XYZ file of C-alpha atoms in Angstrom:
766
model
C 96.063 181.834 118.165
C 99.206 179.884 118.836
C 100.728 180.643 122.183
C 104.119 180.893 120.596
C 105.221 182.458 117.312
C 108.677 182.626 115.830
C 110.077 185.911 114.483
C 112.669 184.474 112.148
C 115.230 187.035 111.052
C 116.482 185.435 107.819
C 119.567 183.655 109.100
C 121.018 180.770 107.234
C 119.406 177.627 108.626
C 122.392 175.585 109.674
C 124.526 178.580 110.670
C 121.728 179.966 112.814
C 121.275 176.652 114.686
C 125.016 176.317 115.341
C 125.300 179.973 116.410
C 122.254 179.852 118.629
C 124.025 177.515 121.025
C 126.408 180.268 122.089
C 123.738 183.001 122.266
C 122.498 184.451 125.607
C 118.719 184.287 126.289
C 116.735 187.232 127.683
C 113.018 187.197 128.441
C 110.874 190.251 129.079
C 107.822 192.354 127.988
C 108.308 194.848 125.233
C 107.321 198.155 126.919
C 107.979 200.637 124.101
C 109.842 201.048 120.836
C 111.962 204.105 120.904
C 113.337 203.944 117.345
C 112.573 201.704 114.336
C 114.020 201.927 110.818
C 111.287 200.688 108.548
C 113.669 199.838 105.759
C 116.174 197.721 107.648
C 114.010 196.626 110.634
C 116.681 197.869 113.033
C 114.889 198.644 116.260
C 115.805 200.186 119.673
C 113.368 199.209 122.364
C 112.892 199.067 126.140
C 111.915 195.825 127.856
C 110.698 195.035 131.288
C 112.637 191.916 132.531
C 110.552 191.631 135.689
C 113.341 192.798 137.980
C 110.999 195.334 139.499
C 111.448 198.991 140.462
C 110.414 199.963 136.904
C 113.867 199.033 135.718
C 113.837 198.825 131.913
C 116.593 197.372 129.762
C 117.592 198.556 126.264
C 117.511 195.996 123.475
C 118.613 196.626 119.884
C 118.393 194.650 116.711
C 115.957 193.426 114.113
C 112.722 193.201 116.104
C 110.558 193.052 113.023
C 106.851 192.649 113.831
C 107.259 192.833 117.588
C 104.587 194.937 119.291
C 104.577 196.838 122.573
C 102.984 194.669 125.229
C 104.225 191.315 123.804
C 106.269 188.923 125.913
C 109.496 188.114 124.044
C 112.079 185.408 124.363
C 115.111 186.953 122.742
C 118.442 185.347 121.782
C 121.459 187.537 121.298
C 124.570 188.986 122.904
C 125.284 191.353 125.813
C 127.195 194.525 125.142
C 127.743 198.099 126.243
C 127.122 201.330 124.367
C 129.503 204.203 125.180
C 126.631 206.687 125.678
C 123.627 204.444 126.635
C 125.384 201.769 128.722
C 124.490 198.079 129.000
C 122.286 196.730 126.211
C 121.240 193.455 124.575
C 121.691 192.907 120.854
C 118.875 190.643 119.480
C 119.714 188.138 116.825
C 116.308 186.371 116.787
C 113.256 186.250 119.051
C 110.155 184.311 119.827
C 106.877 185.978 120.791
C 105.093 184.329 123.719
C 101.596 185.338 124.708
C 101.568 186.691 128.246
C 100.558 184.416 131.025
C 99.768 186.871 133.830
C 96.724 189.169 134.142
C 98.977 192.218 134.249
C 100.817 191.026 131.111
C 97.534 190.292 129.301
C 96.176 193.751 130.245
C 99.309 195.487 128.998
C 99.340 193.296 125.837
C 95.724 194.131 124.939
C 96.052 197.843 125.750
C 99.139 198.332 123.710
C 97.179 199.126 120.512
C 97.885 195.649 119.071
C 94.181 195.008 118.550
C 92.155 197.789 117.047
C 89.230 198.845 119.294
C 90.963 197.877 122.537
C 92.818 200.634 124.361
C 94.028 200.634 128.019
C 90.509 201.292 129.410
C 88.818 198.356 127.663
C 91.854 196.147 128.241
C 91.363 196.731 131.932
C 87.650 195.905 131.842
C 88.190 192.764 129.683
C 90.897 191.360 131.901
C 88.934 192.155 135.075
C 85.973 190.200 133.638
C 87.735 187.171 132.124
C 91.074 187.103 134.076
C 93.592 184.543 132.809
C 91.136 183.168 130.270
C 90.950 186.510 128.398
C 93.040 185.568 125.382
C 91.336 182.134 124.995
C 87.926 183.849 125.137
C 88.916 186.406 122.325
C 90.359 183.497 120.317
C 87.614 180.927 120.734
C 84.439 182.656 121.961
C 84.756 186.346 120.923
C 80.900 186.791 121.122
C 81.307 186.581 124.949
C 83.091 189.956 124.889
C 79.606 191.552 124.992
C 79.527 190.516 128.663
C 82.044 193.337 129.381
C 80.391 196.578 130.401
C 80.545 199.153 127.556
C 81.371 196.586 124.857
C 78.339 196.510 122.423
C 77.880 194.151 119.457
C 79.500 196.513 117.019
C 82.773 196.984 118.981
C 82.817 193.221 119.938
C 82.731 192.287 116.200
C 85.376 194.797 115.402
C 87.674 193.383 118.116
C 87.101 189.795 116.870
C 87.850 190.827 113.257
C 90.956 192.702 114.304
C 92.209 189.705 116.320
C 91.710 187.457 113.244
C 93.522 189.875 111.030
C 96.399 190.190 113.450
C 96.719 186.457 113.460
C 96.733 186.282 109.674
C 99.219 189.097 109.358
C 101.540 187.523 111.944
C 101.615 184.204 110.029
C 102.457 186.062 106.780
C 104.954 188.113 108.708
C 106.911 185.096 109.779
C 107.518 184.163 106.176
C 108.146 187.715 104.959
C 110.612 188.387 107.770
C 112.550 185.311 106.663
C 113.164 187.094 103.403
C 114.015 190.375 105.239
C 110.903 192.361 104.527
C 110.240 195.180 107.063
C 107.154 195.265 109.180
C 105.491 198.227 107.424
C 106.041 196.723 104.014
C 104.840 193.276 105.212
C 101.584 194.821 106.358
C 101.108 196.579 103.004
C 101.744 193.246 101.159
C 99.126 191.549 103.284
C 96.633 194.292 102.757
C 97.154 194.017 98.958
C 97.177 190.211 98.548
C 95.635 188.791 101.763
C 96.068 185.080 102.008
C 97.790 185.009 98.612
C 100.642 187.053 99.909
C 103.121 184.204 100.364
C 102.372 182.826 96.938
C 102.940 186.200 95.250
C 106.204 186.855 97.098
C 107.544 183.415 96.291
C 106.472 183.254 92.634
C 106.021 186.773 91.354
C 108.169 189.047 93.555
C 108.542 191.711 90.889
C 104.814 192.272 90.974
C 105.329 193.899 94.370
C 107.117 196.944 92.778
C 104.159 197.700 90.557
C 101.324 196.837 92.977
C 102.488 197.934 96.445
C 103.271 201.533 97.406
C 106.617 201.800 99.068
C 108.106 198.752 97.373
C 110.397 199.799 94.467
C 112.472 197.544 92.261
C 115.359 197.393 94.748
C 113.222 195.948 97.569
C 111.477 193.518 95.206
C 114.806 192.474 93.739
C 116.217 191.789 97.292
C 113.066 189.680 97.950
C 113.404 187.907 94.603
C 116.994 186.908 95.373
C 115.923 185.601 98.797
C 113.346 183.308 97.157
C 115.780 182.084 94.525
C 115.001 184.113 91.321
C 118.159 183.957 89.169
C 120.276 187.130 88.769
C 119.964 186.965 84.933
C 116.316 186.056 84.654
C 114.452 187.941 81.926
C 111.713 188.801 84.448
C 114.294 190.552 86.557
C 115.793 192.485 83.633
C 112.381 193.621 82.350
C 111.397 194.764 85.841
C 114.744 196.608 86.158
C 114.169 198.436 82.812
C 110.680 199.603 83.948
C 112.180 200.621 87.278
C 114.858 202.787 85.573
C 112.087 204.443 83.522
C 109.958 204.980 86.678
C 112.982 206.467 88.505
C 113.536 208.796 85.584
C 109.920 209.859 85.713
C 110.309 210.617 89.371
C 113.096 212.990 88.311
C 110.710 214.693 85.830
C 111.375 212.942 82.568
C 108.510 211.641 80.413
C 110.898 209.271 78.537
C 114.566 208.244 78.341
C 116.698 207.995 75.184
C 117.164 204.291 74.435
C 120.918 204.353 74.717
C 120.796 206.058 78.137
C 118.117 203.618 79.382
C 120.220 200.610 78.302
C 123.344 202.021 80.026
C 121.365 202.735 83.216
C 119.896 199.264 83.245
C 123.274 197.564 82.752
C 124.703 199.522 85.630
C 121.729 198.773 87.840
C 121.364 195.079 87.091
C 124.982 194.096 86.541
C 124.037 191.945 83.472
C 125.216 191.795 79.868
C 124.234 194.604 77.469
C 122.931 192.057 75.035
C 120.468 190.609 77.481
C 119.178 194.114 78.320
C 118.676 194.936 74.603
C 116.803 191.643 74.062
C 114.482 192.252 77.101
C 113.813 195.833 76.046
C 112.718 194.605 72.633
C 110.453 192.036 74.328
C 108.936 194.767 76.531
C 108.049 196.795 73.510
C 105.919 193.954 72.099
C 102.284 193.715 72.938
C 101.720 191.646 76.111
C 99.316 188.765 75.344
C 99.210 187.852 79.076
C 97.845 191.168 80.296
C 94.228 192.228 80.282
C 94.927 195.228 78.073
C 97.403 193.650 75.772
C 99.564 196.747 76.132
C 103.345 196.504 75.789
C 105.487 197.247 78.809
C 107.164 200.271 77.093
C 106.673 202.337 73.883
C 109.531 203.293 71.563
C 109.277 206.356 69.244
C 111.654 208.738 67.417
C 111.470 212.268 68.801
C 113.773 215.278 68.749
C 116.580 214.975 71.361
C 118.171 217.635 73.529
C 119.760 219.036 70.389
C 116.419 219.549 68.663
C 117.953 218.849 65.221
C 118.981 215.304 66.242
C 116.369 212.603 66.681
C 116.570 209.982 69.472
C 114.722 206.747 70.092
C 112.605 207.661 73.090
C 111.454 204.857 75.454
C 108.273 205.637 77.419
C 106.312 203.870 80.086
C 102.889 203.436 78.497
C 100.922 205.950 80.780
C 103.363 208.749 79.892
C 103.300 208.089 76.160
C 99.516 208.063 76.164
C 99.231 211.188 78.231
C 101.653 213.129 76.042
C 99.842 212.152 72.871
C 96.463 212.867 74.446
C 97.383 216.280 75.976
C 98.765 217.598 72.741
C 95.714 216.383 70.734
C 93.307 217.863 73.316
C 95.039 221.261 73.324
C 95.027 221.409 69.567
C 91.342 220.403 69.534
C 90.469 223.230 71.850
C 92.566 225.762 69.936
C 91.024 224.798 66.515
C 87.394 224.353 67.331
C 84.933 226.789 65.729
C 82.676 226.581 68.829
C 82.891 229.474 71.250
C 81.157 229.563 74.578
C 82.068 233.271 75.074
C 80.976 234.723 71.750
C 80.303 238.136 73.267
C 84.000 239.023 73.224
C 84.460 238.487 69.475
C 83.265 241.976 68.658
C 83.233 243.667 72.044
C 84.120 247.401 72.216
C 87.332 247.026 74.179
C 87.515 250.704 75.015
C 84.140 250.591 76.812
C 84.878 247.214 78.385
C 88.200 248.340 79.842
C 86.775 251.627 81.023
C 84.025 249.742 82.828
C 86.640 247.414 84.293
C 88.741 250.327 85.541
C 85.670 251.800 87.331
C 84.866 248.481 88.780
C 88.402 247.694 90.136
C 89.649 251.221 90.739
C 92.849 250.674 88.771
C 94.100 250.853 85.218
C 95.624 247.921 83.304
C 99.117 248.306 81.814
C 99.347 247.637 78.036
C 100.701 244.112 78.406
C 97.981 243.341 80.978
C 95.372 244.558 78.484
C 96.919 242.250 75.850
C 96.647 239.324 78.263
C 92.939 240.080 79.125
C 92.033 240.290 75.348
C 93.918 237.052 74.674
C 92.209 235.024 77.399
C 88.748 236.227 76.404
C 89.122 235.760 72.604
C 91.412 232.716 72.221
C 90.418 229.219 73.366
C 93.749 228.371 75.043
C 96.268 230.948 76.355
C 99.181 231.310 78.819
C 99.871 234.192 81.213
C 103.287 234.101 82.719
C 105.507 236.523 84.658
C 107.458 236.981 87.849
C 106.354 238.463 91.247
C 105.055 242.040 91.318
C 104.250 242.033 87.612
C 100.516 242.019 87.971
C 99.533 238.424 87.180
C 96.988 238.409 90.007
C 95.284 241.633 89.050
C 95.225 240.536 85.403
C 93.481 237.279 86.381
C 90.984 239.256 88.495
C 90.206 241.489 85.535
C 89.689 238.544 83.183
C 87.246 236.952 85.679
C 85.402 240.261 86.248
C 84.850 240.750 82.524
C 83.812 237.167 81.870
C 81.263 237.289 84.721
C 79.902 240.599 83.434
C 78.943 238.672 80.265
C 77.327 235.939 82.411
C 80.047 233.396 81.596
C 80.450 230.275 83.826
C 83.909 230.691 85.238
C 85.722 227.740 86.912
C 88.870 228.418 88.954
C 91.433 225.775 89.874
C 95.022 225.326 91.138
C 97.174 222.283 91.904
C 97.246 222.836 95.679
C 94.772 223.758 98.395
C 96.712 226.856 99.403
C 96.947 228.092 95.836
C 93.234 227.482 95.330
C 92.397 229.469 98.552
C 94.568 232.388 97.297
C 92.823 232.338 93.879
C 89.364 232.370 95.602
C 90.385 235.401 97.726
C 91.766 237.194 94.763
C 88.729 236.815 92.573
C 85.915 236.557 95.033
C 84.788 233.381 93.334
C 84.943 229.737 94.447
C 88.217 227.911 93.546
C 89.179 224.329 94.127
C 92.176 222.049 93.623
C 92.344 220.422 90.181
C 91.839 217.043 91.954
C 88.574 218.169 93.533
C 87.428 219.934 90.383
C 87.751 216.688 88.348
C 86.519 214.512 91.244
C 89.271 212.034 90.923
C 88.161 208.567 92.124
C 89.959 205.534 93.545
C 92.449 204.392 90.910
C 92.939 207.917 89.626
C 90.081 208.072 87.069
C 88.204 211.467 86.927
C 84.469 211.869 87.086
C 84.847 214.653 84.546
C 86.518 213.874 81.180
C 85.937 214.166 77.433
C 82.626 212.234 77.638
C 81.406 214.189 80.691
C 83.056 217.668 80.386
C 82.934 220.391 82.967
C 80.112 222.891 82.732
C 82.352 225.923 82.131
C 82.835 228.763 79.643
C 86.174 229.852 81.123
C 88.601 227.640 83.048
C 91.465 229.425 84.816
C 94.312 227.341 86.268
C 96.731 229.113 88.539
C 100.256 227.996 89.488
C 100.406 226.123 86.149
C 104.173 225.525 86.481
C 103.173 222.828 89.045
C 100.969 220.876 86.527
C 102.644 217.609 85.530
C 101.888 215.703 82.423
C 99.411 213.237 83.817
C 97.361 215.822 85.773
C 97.354 218.322 82.913
C 96.025 215.597 80.536
C 93.215 214.794 82.849
C 92.314 218.460 83.277
C 92.393 219.383 79.571
C 90.327 216.387 78.625
C 87.562 217.753 80.844
C 87.348 221.168 79.219
C 84.395 221.310 76.822
C 84.791 222.357 73.133
C 84.369 226.115 72.772
C 85.361 226.862 76.417
C 88.365 229.096 77.046
C 91.267 227.731 79.023
C 93.824 229.992 80.648
C 97.043 228.775 82.254
C 98.675 231.210 84.745
C 102.122 230.616 86.197
C 105.703 231.645 86.534
C 107.744 229.651 84.061
C 111.015 230.586 85.797
C 110.068 228.595 88.889
C 110.984 224.944 89.359
C 109.029 222.649 87.058
C 106.468 220.219 88.353
C 107.393 217.554 90.914
C 105.818 214.936 88.588
C 107.021 214.151 85.039
C 106.820 216.793 82.339
C 107.350 220.498 81.759
C 103.912 221.379 80.556
C 104.006 225.161 81.014
C 107.413 225.452 79.435
C 106.467 223.230 76.490
C 103.383 225.394 75.838
C 105.633 228.456 75.801
C 108.218 226.978 73.447
C 109.218 229.099 70.412
C 107.047 227.290 67.827
C 104.128 226.550 70.114
C 100.669 227.265 68.688
C 99.499 228.253 72.212
C 99.284 232.076 72.406
C 100.983 233.646 75.477
C 101.646 236.948 77.215
C 104.675 237.451 79.526
C 104.298 240.318 82.023
C 107.612 241.949 82.646
C 106.911 245.412 84.178
C 107.374 245.464 87.946
C 104.791 247.835 89.487
C 105.849 250.679 91.722
C 104.290 249.274 94.891
C 105.997 245.919 94.298
C 109.378 247.673 93.740
C 109.216 248.714 97.376
C 109.327 245.080 98.498
C 112.679 243.562 99.132
C 111.177 240.110 98.507
C 110.031 241.063 94.940
C 113.199 243.000 94.166
C 115.463 240.207 95.219
C 113.364 237.485 93.426
C 114.042 239.419 90.192
C 117.653 239.973 90.999
C 118.093 236.219 91.602
C 116.242 235.364 88.349
C 118.585 237.730 86.532
C 121.687 236.118 87.982
C 122.388 238.951 90.367
C 123.060 238.414 94.182
C 120.130 239.450 96.448
C 120.486 242.608 98.526
C 120.765 241.496 102.191
C 121.350 244.801 104.036
C 119.063 247.689 104.766
C 115.830 245.929 103.864
C 112.881 245.435 106.294
C 111.638 242.192 104.789
C 114.720 240.355 103.541
C 117.567 239.171 105.769
C 120.693 236.978 105.741
C 122.084 235.364 108.866
C 125.652 234.383 107.946
C 126.822 230.958 109.230
C 129.421 228.956 107.248
C 129.208 225.726 109.230
C 126.305 223.570 107.926
C 125.412 222.046 111.238
C 125.417 225.407 113.035
C 123.376 226.822 110.149
C 120.760 224.125 110.785
C 120.499 224.992 114.476
C 120.442 228.742 113.714
C 117.615 228.097 111.174
C 115.560 226.437 113.933
C 116.219 229.331 116.383
C 115.275 231.964 113.800
C 112.057 230.185 112.709
C 110.792 229.053 116.127
C 111.883 231.957 118.360
C 113.416 235.056 116.725
C 110.831 235.670 114.011
C 107.817 235.143 116.279
C 109.461 237.459 118.871
C 110.221 240.314 116.401
C 107.369 240.087 113.926
C 104.589 238.442 115.986
C 104.205 235.648 113.554
C 102.939 232.125 114.588
C 105.868 229.633 114.097
C 103.499 226.871 113.073
C 100.933 228.645 110.874
C 102.923 231.690 109.469
C 106.543 230.566 109.220
C 107.763 227.901 106.784
C 111.306 226.596 106.555
C 112.195 225.674 102.999
C 115.323 223.512 102.550
C 117.110 222.766 99.243
C 117.260 218.998 100.141
C 115.916 216.503 102.566
C 119.129 215.075 103.885
C 121.917 216.562 105.878
C 122.312 218.692 109.008
C 120.424 221.624 107.413
C 118.072 219.322 105.378
C 114.286 219.107 105.876
C 114.506 215.701 107.660
C 116.874 216.925 110.464
C 115.287 220.318 110.758
C 111.750 218.792 111.180
C 113.018 216.919 114.277
C 114.551 220.032 115.768
C 111.616 222.224 114.887
C 109.142 219.775 116.445
C 111.147 219.839 119.682
C 110.988 223.612 119.621
C 107.364 224.200 118.565
C 105.451 221.022 119.678
C 107.621 219.420 122.380
C 106.499 216.355 124.321
C 104.269 217.048 127.271
C 102.577 214.622 129.647
C 99.110 215.919 128.614
C 99.875 215.873 124.847
C 98.873 212.700 123.007
C 101.530 211.235 120.713
C 102.087 208.180 118.535
C 105.518 206.791 117.625
C 105.808 205.308 114.178
C 109.166 204.128 112.795
C 111.679 206.782 113.572
C 109.036 209.579 113.935
C 106.718 210.715 116.713
C 103.413 212.309 115.797
C 101.770 214.647 118.313
C 98.533 216.551 118.431
C 99.466 219.989 117.007
C 102.063 218.658 114.583
C 102.259 220.229 111.136
C 102.304 217.328 108.609
C 102.245 216.654 104.937
C 100.950 213.793 102.747
C 103.784 212.132 100.755
C 101.805 210.102 98.205
C 98.651 210.360 96.184
C 95.948 208.314 97.974
C 92.683 208.315 96.031
C 90.960 206.339 98.745
C 91.174 209.005 101.392
C 89.050 212.071 102.001
C 86.196 213.289 99.700
C 88.180 213.119 96.522
C 91.553 211.693 97.563
C 94.415 213.233 99.468
C 97.358 214.144 97.375
C 101.137 214.359 97.555
C 102.016 217.765 99.058
C 98.727 218.308 100.989
C 99.544 219.989 104.319
C 97.630 219.932 107.629
C 97.782 219.865 111.344
C 97.248 216.773 113.636
C 94.065 217.483 115.588
C 93.520 214.206 117.548
C 94.991 210.834 118.343
C 92.824 207.949 119.412
C 94.681 205.031 121.004
C 91.641 202.796 121.184
C 90.654 203.214 117.522
C 94.400 203.539 116.474
C 93.606 206.586 114.396
C 95.175 209.987 113.845
C 93.098 212.912 112.442
C 94.577 215.660 110.244
C 92.801 218.938 109.402
C 94.185 219.742 105.907
C 94.763 223.202 104.426
C 91.611 222.480 102.433
C 89.674 222.431 105.711
C 88.970 218.664 105.378
C 89.357 216.280 108.309
C 91.209 213.142 107.128
C 91.509 210.117 109.324
C 94.632 207.812 109.196
C 94.911 204.356 110.707
C 98.166 204.086 112.703
C 99.474 201.590 110.046
C 99.045 204.308 107.427
C 101.297 206.833 109.144
C 104.085 206.181 106.595
C 102.062 208.341 104.287
C 102.662 211.379 106.500
C 105.784 213.328 107.248
C 106.369 216.400 109.421
C 106.108 219.659 107.588
C 107.674 222.325 109.872
C 110.387 222.095 107.239
C 109.766 221.009 103.647
C 111.969 220.787 100.548
C 111.653 223.721 98.159
C 110.286 221.285 95.551
C 107.435 220.448 97.947
C 106.590 224.142 98.530
C 105.620 224.748 94.905
C 102.150 226.403 94.571
C 102.103 227.464 98.268
C 102.533 230.897 99.747
C 103.498 231.707 103.318
C 103.744 234.920 105.238
C 107.419 234.177 106.015
C 109.940 231.685 104.718
C 113.240 230.758 106.237
C 115.780 229.217 103.752
C 118.936 227.433 104.882
C 121.483 227.932 102.061
C 124.604 225.929 102.950
C 127.539 224.301 101.207
C 126.143 220.967 102.450
C 123.494 221.250 99.731
C 126.052 222.195 97.058
C 124.742 219.933 94.266
C 121.168 221.244 94.703
C 121.976 224.918 94.722
C 120.495 226.334 91.482
C 119.000 229.672 90.472
C 115.445 228.445 89.869
C 115.459 226.627 93.250
C 116.374 229.704 95.197
C 114.030 231.824 93.025
C 111.170 229.439 93.765
C 111.900 229.571 97.494
C 112.010 233.332 97.672
C 108.760 233.698 95.665
C 106.886 231.539 98.195
C 107.069 234.435 100.754
C 104.320 237.098 100.971
C 105.941 239.316 103.581
C 109.318 238.165 104.825
C 112.330 236.122 103.715
C 115.247 235.081 105.974
C 118.255 233.254 104.497
C 120.488 231.373 106.827
C 123.896 230.106 105.633
C 127.065 231.035 103.807
C 127.609 233.773 101.184
C 129.623 231.227 99.166
C 126.583 228.875 98.975
C 124.254 231.796 98.175
C 126.559 232.874 95.313
C 126.617 229.307 93.965
C 122.780 229.183 93.925
C 122.530 232.495 92.089
C 125.188 231.670 89.476
C 124.134 228.029 88.650
C 121.516 227.740 85.901
C 119.760 224.321 86.073
C 121.353 221.853 83.709
C 119.405 220.890 80.620
C 115.777 220.297 79.960
C 113.722 217.338 80.928
C 113.041 214.661 78.427
C 109.629 215.620 77.052
C 108.174 215.835 73.548
C 104.986 217.774 74.192
C 106.364 220.866 72.396
C 107.222 218.638 69.371
C 103.698 217.154 69.338
C 102.086 220.556 69.603
C 103.798 221.625 66.404
C 102.419 218.594 64.549
C 105.063 215.978 65.366
C 103.336 212.796 66.460
C 99.614 212.513 66.849
C 96.935 210.480 68.514
C 94.332 210.605 71.173
C 93.507 208.279 74.057
């Protein structure tokens, strides 16, 4: 490894050389990074300049790629911060390998090389002294001389050292085009030694291939390497990005005119060029392995169902919509029946047996739902809280099992699956585990290898997005019965589509029952009562209830602080609930003083504060500690037994500085190990957005409802948040914001055409 490496920061060549003459020089060892913005590379760090007495100096600036323990030669300017005092602003820096035993020990023990923590760093430097780094570089096999270092760990250290070298070399180039550290590591992991070539010659590939790089980052890199502003490659990538962004907002397609307008605004190019590139994208791609076009265009009904629009789809969404509609119709129309016993059953006897079994009578609409699920191949059961959906599902499962049917139960989230299992007394799993999704997202069970099931029940079906629903329905064997259960008035799925709503459309061939009667026991619950009031556009009752409260605070920042106090201190003190396990803060949005991002930081300080004996790992602007409540923020098919998915929640159970790993115990009782460079897949979950809470239930929810989230305040958002609570709801915020949320009906439907295809419009199967 070279003794000196440059951390170029993307300055213009001549300007940088001229400016460097007037820059001050500071040398020191990087002790710790206290803050790093992974998007911009802006870093706040503390360095030891060797002045003794443990005196550390604050440096700020773009310290991309610098690691704790490294010796830095920094060029920049001295300044003073009104709150933090004297500091050094870095404009560029050079990394110099340490030359003292103490420096080498600190460097190796910093976590830079996987497999070496402070203990082994001490042993290695004691054994090899000043020759340590040369030994690791040139004769790594000699590490076995160090007590406790066996062949396996020695090889891992050598491999990690080589990887660090290679990553550093790629980093130097990537930093010159202003790529942040975390993204540079991802690029290297994806392309290895080909990284520089891909970035220089095919920068827009990054947006499709590397998680965390969208079009905007790829576009910035492309401009840095000289790709023209009006290149056709750029325009095509921009069109696909606009469609991808729209899918992230729930749409399966965009009307062509809207897509063109969005792309012109995004790319700042002529409309004619966008139209030409869109036409080229819709042609089969002879250069790709599949030959598929980049987009698919098709005429479908628009928002006004009497008016057709030209819909533009990304290929996976078009395929999934065609396939899902075809599979549902196939199941509905098949003559096969894997539960023939219910064709001519004596329902009077069956329901009487069920009543003796469960100790309760079914209401007429519940009886209708039971008969529908057991006699029709596809059915939907919907209704609000307290209307008996759960008891109806239990009744369906009891009757099916009495006739020896093979019942399979699933839900989109681990928490929902657990609840379904408790309700029915049968095993339930997440949809992902049921299908055994594999790396790449393919399922072990599909049309060619269907599930061994006579009845498949899917709870929390409002959460099913188009792509997951398609995978699930493909795996249902002909003749099996498929029941979707969910509350259609909740927020739609996080992913693209409105599958439950489309199946319940007026002309849909899928039979459905909507439960509307609120049972007497449920009427006594303020949570249930207020959920129905909100859904009907009436303000919730906030006085005189033992399970529903409003803390009024008009100032958004104060409301954020009060939310933390209520969740972390007041509720545990009054109701004996555990603030980490039983209480969940649900925020309308991520940003802002009462948003999930800010609240997570405050709640972590209150519930899992830093302690000398509590291990922690700083990553970017976040600190992870043992005991932290965290959530996965992307689908990762490579992790866990069958992947770990967006929205999975867990608790950090261990941190290993030597191995550079963090372990999470998920709410599915699975231990998942993360390398430290994968921590951008995790976020704290003391507070989550209401969208992220879908499918989960908590003993208590605390909901900040403030004017700071004005644009997000909608009826189905508040209704979804309230219906997440089993026992207790506490609202914190202003009556004005609460009124806005209750009054505002969400604007318009998502752009989907599943309902159109279910009625015979468009056909096909993939």
